[in-house]
Short mmCIF file of C-alpha atoms in Angstrom, two decimals:
data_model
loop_
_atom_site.label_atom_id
_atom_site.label_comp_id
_atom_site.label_asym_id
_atom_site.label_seq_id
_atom_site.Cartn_x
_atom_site.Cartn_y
_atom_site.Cartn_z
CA UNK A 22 37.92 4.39 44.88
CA UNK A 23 41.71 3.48 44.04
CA UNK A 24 44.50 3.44 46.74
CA UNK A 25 47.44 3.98 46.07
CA UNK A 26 48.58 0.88 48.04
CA UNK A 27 46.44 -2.63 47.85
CA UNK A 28 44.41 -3.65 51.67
CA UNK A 29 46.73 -5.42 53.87
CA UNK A 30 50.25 -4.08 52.42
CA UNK A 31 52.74 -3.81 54.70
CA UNK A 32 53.89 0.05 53.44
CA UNK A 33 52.75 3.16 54.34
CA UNK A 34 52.47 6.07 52.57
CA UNK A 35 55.77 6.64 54.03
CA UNK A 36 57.17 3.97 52.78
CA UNK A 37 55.28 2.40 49.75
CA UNK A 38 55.01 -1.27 49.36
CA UNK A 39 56.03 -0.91 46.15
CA UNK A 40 58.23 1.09 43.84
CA UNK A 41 55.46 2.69 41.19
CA UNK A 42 57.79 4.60 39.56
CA UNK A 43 60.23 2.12 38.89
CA UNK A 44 57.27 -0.41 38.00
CA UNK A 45 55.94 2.30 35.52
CA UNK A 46 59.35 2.10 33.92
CA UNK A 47 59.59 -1.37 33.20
CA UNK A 48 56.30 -2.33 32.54
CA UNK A 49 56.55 0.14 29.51
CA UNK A 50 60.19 -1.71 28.59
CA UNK A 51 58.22 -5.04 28.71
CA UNK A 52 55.36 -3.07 26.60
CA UNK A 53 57.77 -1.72 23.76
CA UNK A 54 60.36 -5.06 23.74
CA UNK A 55 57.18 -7.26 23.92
CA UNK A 56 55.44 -5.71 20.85
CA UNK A 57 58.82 -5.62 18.80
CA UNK A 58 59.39 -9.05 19.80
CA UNK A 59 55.55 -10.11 18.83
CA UNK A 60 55.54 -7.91 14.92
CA UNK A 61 59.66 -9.66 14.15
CA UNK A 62 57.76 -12.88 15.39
CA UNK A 63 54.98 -12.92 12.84
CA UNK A 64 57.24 -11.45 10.48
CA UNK A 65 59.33 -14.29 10.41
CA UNK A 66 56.49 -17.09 10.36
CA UNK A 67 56.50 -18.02 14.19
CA UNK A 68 52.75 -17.63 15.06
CA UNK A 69 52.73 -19.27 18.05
CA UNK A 70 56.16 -17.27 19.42
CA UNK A 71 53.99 -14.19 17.86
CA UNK A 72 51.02 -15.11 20.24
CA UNK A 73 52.99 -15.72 23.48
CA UNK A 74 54.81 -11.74 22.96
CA UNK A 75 51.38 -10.32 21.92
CA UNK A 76 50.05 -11.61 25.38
CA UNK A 77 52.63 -10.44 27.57
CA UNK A 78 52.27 -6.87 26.15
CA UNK A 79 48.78 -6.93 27.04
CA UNK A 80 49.81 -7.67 30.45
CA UNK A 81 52.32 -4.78 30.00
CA UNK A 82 49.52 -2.49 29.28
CA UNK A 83 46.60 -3.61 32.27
CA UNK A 84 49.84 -3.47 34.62
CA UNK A 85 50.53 0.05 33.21
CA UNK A 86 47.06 1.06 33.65
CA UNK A 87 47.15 -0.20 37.29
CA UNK A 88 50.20 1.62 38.41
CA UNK A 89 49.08 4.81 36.88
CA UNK A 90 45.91 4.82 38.93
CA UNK A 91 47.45 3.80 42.01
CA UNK A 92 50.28 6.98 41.26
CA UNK A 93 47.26 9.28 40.68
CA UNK A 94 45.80 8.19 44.33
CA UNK A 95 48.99 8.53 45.14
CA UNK A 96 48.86 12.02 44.05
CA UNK A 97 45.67 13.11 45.61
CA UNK A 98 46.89 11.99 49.39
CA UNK A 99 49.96 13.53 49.00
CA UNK A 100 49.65 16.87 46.75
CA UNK A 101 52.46 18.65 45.80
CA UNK A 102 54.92 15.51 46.68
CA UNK A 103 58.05 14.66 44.38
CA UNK A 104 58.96 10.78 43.83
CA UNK A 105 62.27 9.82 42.91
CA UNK A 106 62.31 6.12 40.65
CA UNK A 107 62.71 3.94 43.63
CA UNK A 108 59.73 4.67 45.74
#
């Protein structure tokens, strides 16, 4: 089963120990700038520059996979709550 916060964290559910919302928002920045950065890469001849940006936006996608699982726990222990960006 998911939490929505990782064992040992010092949040609460109060007070999250860390900002999902804002992390869903730029992980998907680092996803779109990554993959632009990766295609005008190989476009231009620069494998290896290429590689490095086709990497990090597979990081960009498991970390947005991971913080929309821990926002759907999220969800189910607090139904019906409303998150601003920063929490």
């Amino acid at each position: 089963m998911t939490r929505s916060q990782p064992r040992r964290a010092r949040g609460t559910v109060g007070h999250a120990y860390s900002a999902l919302n804002l992390r869903l928002a730029l992980a998907s920045f680092g996803l779109v700038t990554m993959t632009v950065f990766a295609v005008l890469a190989f476009r231009a001849d620069v494998a290896w520059l290429g590689v490095v940006c086709a990497v990090f936006a597979v990081v960009a996608v498991v970390d947005l996979v991971i913080i929309q699982r821990r926002r759907a726990a999220r969800r189910r222990e607090e139904p019906g709550a409303r998150h601003s960006l920063f929490e």
